[in-house]
């Protein structure tokens, strides 16, 4: 039986998340403690318990002075004992119907690994969002680099909006920046010139190396160079808008189906 989760399912869903996404214990604790809502979680329930789950999170997509409701499909997972029986696929189909009923006109998701692009294509999803990934050499210098705080959210939101240009993108209101500021816990950086923010970057450590999961603004490369020098590295990766590295997929749904052909959109920092 597929249905929306109930408040009492939280503990079982946390356990299922650990089974499906090992090594993400800190994030799981943060997500279920801060953002999780039963009415945004589809589950496949069996007599033995919850066999599969899917988060369906409301978002909006903007493009060419238009904005429309969308839904982000996140954390699709099946219990190891129930894999291979089509439960994830059934949840994806159910999510499509539920999101359309709620007025969404696009579904989108971030495949956990490259091989899953082919899997989601079976359900009509197509690659629609990409990243630019650059190697930036470290350079210590007089860059005015500081940690970002809650008061900086409006400036960061404006930098993000300006960087999108004419590409399709997932809109990011102030509350989303606030959540990411909490998630990255003291690793969100601003570069200022003459006292004004000109770039921001979300830094994360992976296997002993620091990278920028997202950097935006005209000073993003300068920010990256200064940050990597501060971290004691000779270089590091920077991810930003543009480029051709496949990142996320989209599916037009509902009566008014918004899609874009030939234009690569941008989305990131979606708990991916």
PDB file of C-alpha atoms in Angstrom, residues 79-267:
ATOM      1  CA  UNK A  79      14.642  -1.631   2.290  1.00  0.00           C
ATOM      2  CA  UNK A  80      17.260  -4.261   1.269  1.00  0.00           C
ATOM      3  CA  UNK A  81      14.760  -7.058   1.934  1.00  0.00           C
ATOM      4  CA  UNK A  82      12.319  -5.638  -0.622  1.00  0.00           C
ATOM      5  CA  UNK A  83      14.579  -4.539  -3.447  1.00  0.00           C
ATOM      6  CA  UNK A  84      14.021  -5.740  -6.986  1.00  0.00           C
ATOM      7  CA  UNK A  85      10.224  -5.771  -6.678  1.00  0.00           C
ATOM      8  CA  UNK A  86       9.479  -2.433  -8.350  1.00  0.00           C
ATOM      9  CA  UNK A  87       8.597  -0.485  -5.223  1.00  0.00           C
ATOM     10  CA  UNK A  88      10.776   2.522  -6.041  1.00  0.00           C
ATOM     11  CA  UNK A  89       9.240   2.686  -9.501  1.00  0.00           C
ATOM     12  CA  UNK A  90       5.739   2.513  -8.063  1.00  0.00           C
ATOM     13  CA  UNK A  91       6.565   5.359  -5.686  1.00  0.00           C
ATOM     14  CA  UNK A  92       7.925   7.448  -8.568  1.00  0.00           C
ATOM     15  CA  UNK A  93       4.660   6.971 -10.468  1.00  0.00           C
ATOM     16  CA  UNK A  94       2.639   7.806  -7.374  1.00  0.00           C
ATOM     17  CA  UNK A  95       4.772  10.914  -6.771  1.00  0.00           C
ATOM     18  CA  UNK A  96       4.035  12.067 -10.316  1.00  0.00           C
ATOM     19  CA  UNK A  97       0.292  11.814  -9.685  1.00  0.00           C
ATOM     20  CA  UNK A  98       0.442  13.401  -6.231  1.00  0.00           C
ATOM     21  CA  UNK A  99       2.577  16.314  -7.411  1.00  0.00           C
ATOM     22  CA  UNK A 100       0.289  16.958 -10.392  1.00  0.00           C
ATOM     23  CA  UNK A 101      -2.728  16.926  -8.078  1.00  0.00           C
ATOM     24  CA  UNK A 102      -0.990  19.570  -5.939  1.00  0.00           C
ATOM     25  CA  UNK A 103      -0.455  21.787  -8.985  1.00  0.00           C
ATOM     26  CA  UNK A 104       3.207  21.080  -9.708  1.00  0.00           C
ATOM     27  CA  UNK A 105       4.214  21.336 -13.355  1.00  0.00           C
ATOM     28  CA  UNK A 106       7.702  19.839 -13.132  1.00  0.00           C
ATOM     29  CA  UNK A 107       9.246  17.043 -11.111  1.00  0.00           C
ATOM     30  CA  UNK A 108      13.000  16.976 -10.728  1.00  0.00           C
ATOM     31  CA  UNK A 109      15.605  14.843  -8.958  1.00  0.00           C
ATOM     32  CA  UNK A 110      19.354  14.427  -8.502  1.00  0.00           C
ATOM     33  CA  UNK A 111      20.551  10.883  -9.269  1.00  0.00           C
ATOM     34  CA  UNK A 112      22.776   9.596  -6.461  1.00  0.00           C
ATOM     35  CA  UNK A 113      25.264   8.115  -8.940  1.00  0.00           C
ATOM     36  CA  UNK A 114      25.786   8.277 -12.735  1.00  0.00           C
ATOM     37  CA  UNK A 115      24.273   4.854 -13.412  1.00  0.00           C
ATOM     38  CA  UNK A 116      20.918   6.037 -12.068  1.00  0.00           C
ATOM     39  CA  UNK A 117      20.448   8.539 -14.898  1.00  0.00           C
ATOM     40  CA  UNK A 118      19.539   5.580 -17.090  1.00  0.00           C
ATOM     41  CA  UNK A 119      17.178   4.180 -14.442  1.00  0.00           C
ATOM     42  CA  UNK A 120      15.203   7.411 -14.049  1.00  0.00           C
ATOM     43  CA  UNK A 121      15.041   7.844 -17.827  1.00  0.00           C
ATOM     44  CA  UNK A 122      12.744   4.795 -17.829  1.00  0.00           C
ATOM     45  CA  UNK A 123      10.166   6.953 -16.024  1.00  0.00           C
ATOM     46  CA  UNK A 124      10.394   9.864 -18.458  1.00  0.00           C
ATOM     47  CA  UNK A 125      13.013  11.968 -16.688  1.00  0.00           C
ATOM     48  CA  UNK A 126      15.577  13.733 -18.877  1.00  0.00           C
ATOM     49  CA  UNK A 127      18.816  15.482 -17.972  1.00  0.00           C
ATOM     50  CA  UNK A 128      17.881  19.151 -17.597  1.00  0.00           C
ATOM     51  CA  UNK A 129      20.331  20.637 -15.075  1.00  0.00           C
ATOM     52  CA  UNK A 130      24.113  20.801 -15.285  1.00  0.00           C
ATOM     53  CA  UNK A 131      27.095  22.186 -13.380  1.00  0.00           C
ATOM     54  CA  UNK A 132      30.398  23.808 -14.160  1.00  0.00           C
ATOM     55  CA  UNK A 133      33.205  22.129 -12.211  1.00  0.00           C
ATOM     56  CA  UNK A 134      36.530  23.951 -12.136  1.00  0.00           C
ATOM     57  CA  UNK A 135      39.932  23.310 -10.571  1.00  0.00           C
ATOM     58  CA  UNK A 136      41.116  26.514  -8.889  1.00  0.00           C
ATOM     59  CA  UNK A 137      44.690  27.030  -7.717  1.00  0.00           C
ATOM     60  CA  UNK A 138      45.098  28.284  -4.175  1.00  0.00           C
ATOM     61  CA  UNK A 139      46.365  31.828  -3.770  1.00  0.00           C
ATOM     62  CA  UNK A 140      46.873  33.523  -0.444  1.00  0.00           C
ATOM     63  CA  UNK A 141      46.370  37.254  -0.616  1.00  0.00           C
ATOM     64  CA  UNK A 142      44.536  40.281   0.698  1.00  0.00           C
ATOM     65  CA  UNK A 143      41.115  38.868  -0.175  1.00  0.00           C
ATOM     66  CA  UNK A 144      38.506  40.086   2.324  1.00  0.00           C
ATOM     67  CA  UNK A 145      37.134  36.667   3.209  1.00  0.00           C
ATOM     68  CA  UNK A 146      34.813  36.080   6.142  1.00  0.00           C
ATOM     69  CA  UNK A 147      32.179  33.665   7.392  1.00  0.00           C
ATOM     70  CA  UNK A 148      28.589  34.378   6.405  1.00  0.00           C
ATOM     71  CA  UNK A 149      25.811  34.825   8.933  1.00  0.00           C
ATOM     72  CA  UNK A 150      22.024  35.253   8.963  1.00  0.00           C
ATOM     73  CA  UNK A 151      22.288  38.970   8.169  1.00  0.00           C
ATOM     74  CA  UNK A 152      24.016  38.097   4.888  1.00  0.00           C
ATOM     75  CA  UNK A 153      21.149  36.028   3.493  1.00  0.00           C
ATOM     76  CA  UNK A 154      19.570  38.837   1.399  1.00  0.00           C
ATOM     77  CA  UNK A 155      22.928  39.594  -0.246  1.00  0.00           C
ATOM     78  CA  UNK A 156      23.531  35.899  -0.953  1.00  0.00           C
ATOM     79  CA  UNK A 157      20.075  35.534  -2.425  1.00  0.00           C
ATOM     80  CA  UNK A 158      20.723  38.475  -4.765  1.00  0.00           C
ATOM     81  CA  UNK A 159      24.100  37.049  -5.852  1.00  0.00           C
ATOM     82  CA  UNK A 160      22.412  33.731  -6.637  1.00  0.00           C
ATOM     83  CA  UNK A 161      19.624  35.406  -8.594  1.00  0.00           C
ATOM     84  CA  UNK A 162      22.046  37.550 -10.601  1.00  0.00           C
ATOM     85  CA  UNK A 163      24.184  34.518 -11.469  1.00  0.00           C
ATOM     86  CA  UNK A 164      21.264  32.613 -12.971  1.00  0.00           C
ATOM     87  CA  UNK A 165      21.014  34.907 -15.983  1.00  0.00           C
ATOM     88  CA  UNK A 166      18.669  33.473 -18.598  1.00  0.00           C
ATOM     89  CA  UNK A 167      18.934  29.798 -17.640  1.00  0.00           C
ATOM     90  CA  UNK A 168      16.160  27.749 -16.016  1.00  0.00           C
ATOM     91  CA  UNK A 169      16.848  27.382 -12.291  1.00  0.00           C
ATOM     92  CA  UNK A 170      15.394  26.176  -9.044  1.00  0.00           C
ATOM     93  CA  UNK A 171      14.363  29.245  -7.084  1.00  0.00           C
ATOM     94  CA  UNK A 172      15.964  29.621  -3.685  1.00  0.00           C
ATOM     95  CA  UNK A 173      14.061  31.799  -1.206  1.00  0.00           C
ATOM     96  CA  UNK A 174      15.637  33.121   1.958  1.00  0.00           C
ATOM     97  CA  UNK A 175      14.399  30.176   4.051  1.00  0.00           C
ATOM     98  CA  UNK A 176      16.354  27.752   1.839  1.00  0.00           C
ATOM     99  CA  UNK A 177      19.531  29.779   2.292  1.00  0.00           C
ATOM    100  CA  UNK A 178      18.832  29.762   6.026  1.00  0.00           C
ATOM    101  CA  UNK A 179      18.561  25.966   6.048  1.00  0.00           C
ATOM    102  CA  UNK A 180      21.796  25.591   4.093  1.00  0.00           C
ATOM    103  CA  UNK A 181      23.565  28.035   6.409  1.00  0.00           C
ATOM    104  CA  UNK A 182      22.593  25.767   9.311  1.00  0.00           C
ATOM    105  CA  UNK A 183      23.535  22.592   7.426  1.00  0.00           C
ATOM    106  CA  UNK A 184      27.023  23.775   6.476  1.00  0.00           C
ATOM    107  CA  UNK A 185      27.770  24.843  10.076  1.00  0.00           C
ATOM    108  CA  UNK A 186      30.408  27.552   9.833  1.00  0.00           C
ATOM    109  CA  UNK A 187      31.673  26.753   6.340  1.00  0.00           C
ATOM    110  CA  UNK A 188      29.733  29.336   4.361  1.00  0.00           C
ATOM    111  CA  UNK A 189      32.050  32.096   3.168  1.00  0.00           C
ATOM    112  CA  UNK A 190      31.683  35.593   1.753  1.00  0.00           C
ATOM    113  CA  UNK A 191      34.152  37.629  -0.275  1.00  0.00           C
ATOM    114  CA  UNK A 192      33.762  41.372   0.063  1.00  0.00           C
ATOM    115  CA  UNK A 193      35.083  44.303  -1.941  1.00  0.00           C
ATOM    116  CA  UNK A 194      34.836  47.759  -0.430  1.00  0.00           C
ATOM    117  CA  UNK A 195      32.561  46.314   2.219  1.00  0.00           C
ATOM    118  CA  UNK A 196      30.076  44.760  -0.227  1.00  0.00           C
ATOM    119  CA  UNK A 197      29.632  40.997  -0.785  1.00  0.00           C
ATOM    120  CA  UNK A 198      30.659  39.983  -4.318  1.00  0.00           C
ATOM    121  CA  UNK A 199      30.704  36.195  -3.921  1.00  0.00           C
ATOM    122  CA  UNK A 200      29.693  33.408  -1.594  1.00  0.00           C
ATOM    123  CA  UNK A 201      30.783  29.795  -1.280  1.00  0.00           C
ATOM    124  CA  UNK A 202      29.566  26.685   0.554  1.00  0.00           C
ATOM    125  CA  UNK A 203      32.646  24.677   1.547  1.00  0.00           C
ATOM    126  CA  UNK A 204      32.719  20.995   2.412  1.00  0.00           C
ATOM    127  CA  UNK A 205      35.423  18.450   3.167  1.00  0.00           C
ATOM    128  CA  UNK A 206      35.523  15.144   1.329  1.00  0.00           C
ATOM    129  CA  UNK A 207      38.231  12.542   1.928  1.00  0.00           C
ATOM    130  CA  UNK A 208      40.514  15.123   3.504  1.00  0.00           C
ATOM    131  CA  UNK A 209      40.161  17.680   0.702  1.00  0.00           C
ATOM    132  CA  UNK A 210      38.096  20.848   0.744  1.00  0.00           C
ATOM    133  CA  UNK A 211      35.920  21.905  -2.167  1.00  0.00           C
ATOM    134  CA  UNK A 212      33.208  24.451  -2.833  1.00  0.00           C
ATOM    135  CA  UNK A 213      29.897  22.648  -3.301  1.00  0.00           C
ATOM    136  CA  UNK A 214      28.591  25.917  -4.712  1.00  0.00           C
ATOM    137  CA  UNK A 215      30.209  29.291  -5.343  1.00  0.00           C
ATOM    138  CA  UNK A 216      28.457  32.234  -6.975  1.00  0.00           C
ATOM    139  CA  UNK A 217      29.214  35.824  -7.831  1.00  0.00           C
ATOM    140  CA  UNK A 218      31.796  37.743  -9.876  1.00  0.00           C
ATOM    141  CA  UNK A 219      34.455  37.095  -7.227  1.00  0.00           C
ATOM    142  CA  UNK A 220      33.847  33.336  -6.866  1.00  0.00           C
ATOM    143  CA  UNK A 221      37.258  32.255  -8.221  1.00  0.00           C
ATOM    144  CA  UNK A 222      39.060  34.730  -5.997  1.00  0.00           C
ATOM    145  CA  UNK A 223      37.050  33.427  -3.048  1.00  0.00           C
ATOM    146  CA  UNK A 224      37.942  29.852  -3.953  1.00  0.00           C
ATOM    147  CA  UNK A 225      41.666  30.639  -4.327  1.00  0.00           C
ATOM    148  CA  UNK A 226      41.798  32.384  -0.945  1.00  0.00           C
ATOM    149  CA  UNK A 227      39.780  29.697   0.831  1.00  0.00           C
ATOM    150  CA  UNK A 228      41.878  26.800  -0.492  1.00  0.00           C
ATOM    151  CA  UNK A 229      45.036  28.632   0.587  1.00  0.00           C
ATOM    152  CA  UNK A 230      43.525  29.113   4.046  1.00  0.00           C
ATOM    153  CA  UNK A 231      42.763  25.376   4.198  1.00  0.00           C
ATOM    154  CA  UNK A 232      46.387  24.538   3.321  1.00  0.00           C
ATOM    155  CA  UNK A 233      45.666  23.096  -0.128  1.00  0.00           C
ATOM    156  CA  UNK A 234      47.412  23.839  -3.399  1.00  0.00           C
ATOM    157  CA  UNK A 235      44.100  23.751  -5.284  1.00  0.00           C
ATOM    158  CA  UNK A 236      40.491  22.607  -5.034  1.00  0.00           C
ATOM    159  CA  UNK A 237      37.256  22.104  -6.920  1.00  0.00           C
ATOM    160  CA  UNK A 238      34.639  24.786  -7.403  1.00  0.00           C
ATOM    161  CA  UNK A 239      31.104  24.031  -8.564  1.00  0.00           C
ATOM    162  CA  UNK A 240      28.965  26.770 -10.053  1.00  0.00           C
ATOM    163  CA  UNK A 241      26.301  27.489 -12.665  1.00  0.00           C
ATOM    164  CA  UNK A 242      26.879  26.860 -16.351  1.00  0.00           C
ATOM    165  CA  UNK A 243      28.991  24.076 -17.772  1.00  0.00           C
ATOM    166  CA  UNK A 244      27.979  20.732 -19.136  1.00  0.00           C
ATOM    167  CA  UNK A 245      28.457  18.250 -16.281  1.00  0.00           C
ATOM    168  CA  UNK A 246      25.091  16.414 -15.980  1.00  0.00           C
ATOM    169  CA  UNK A 247      23.623  16.927 -12.536  1.00  0.00           C
ATOM    170  CA  UNK A 248      19.837  16.579 -12.312  1.00  0.00           C
ATOM    171  CA  UNK A 249      16.839  15.393 -14.313  1.00  0.00           C
ATOM    172  CA  UNK A 250      13.354  16.788 -14.846  1.00  0.00           C
ATOM    173  CA  UNK A 251       9.933  15.490 -15.859  1.00  0.00           C
ATOM    174  CA  UNK A 252       7.118  17.788 -17.091  1.00  0.00           C
ATOM    175  CA  UNK A 253       3.808  16.875 -15.415  1.00  0.00           C
ATOM    176  CA  UNK A 254       0.282  18.194 -14.962  1.00  0.00           C
ATOM    177  CA  UNK A 255      -1.956  20.040 -17.373  1.00  0.00           C
ATOM    178  CA  UNK A 256       0.513  22.842 -18.083  1.00  0.00           C
ATOM    179  CA  UNK A 257       3.817  21.120 -18.667  1.00  0.00           C
ATOM    180  CA  UNK A 258       6.790  23.415 -18.461  1.00  0.00           C
ATOM    181  CA  UNK A 259       9.959  22.044 -19.963  1.00  0.00           C
ATOM    182  CA  UNK A 260      12.982  23.436 -21.713  1.00  0.00           C
ATOM    183  CA  UNK A 261      14.752  22.043 -24.730  1.00  0.00           C
ATOM    184  CA  UNK A 262      18.358  22.900 -25.498  1.00  0.00           C
ATOM    185  CA  UNK A 263      18.886  24.986 -22.358  1.00  0.00           C
ATOM    186  CA  UNK A 264      20.756  23.586 -19.381  1.00  0.00           C
ATOM    187  CA  UNK A 265      19.231  24.662 -16.085  1.00  0.00           C
ATOM    188  CA  UNK A 266      20.837  24.932 -12.666  1.00  0.00           C
ATOM    189  CA  UNK A 267      19.973  23.403  -9.326  1.00  0.00           C
TER     190      UNK A 267
END
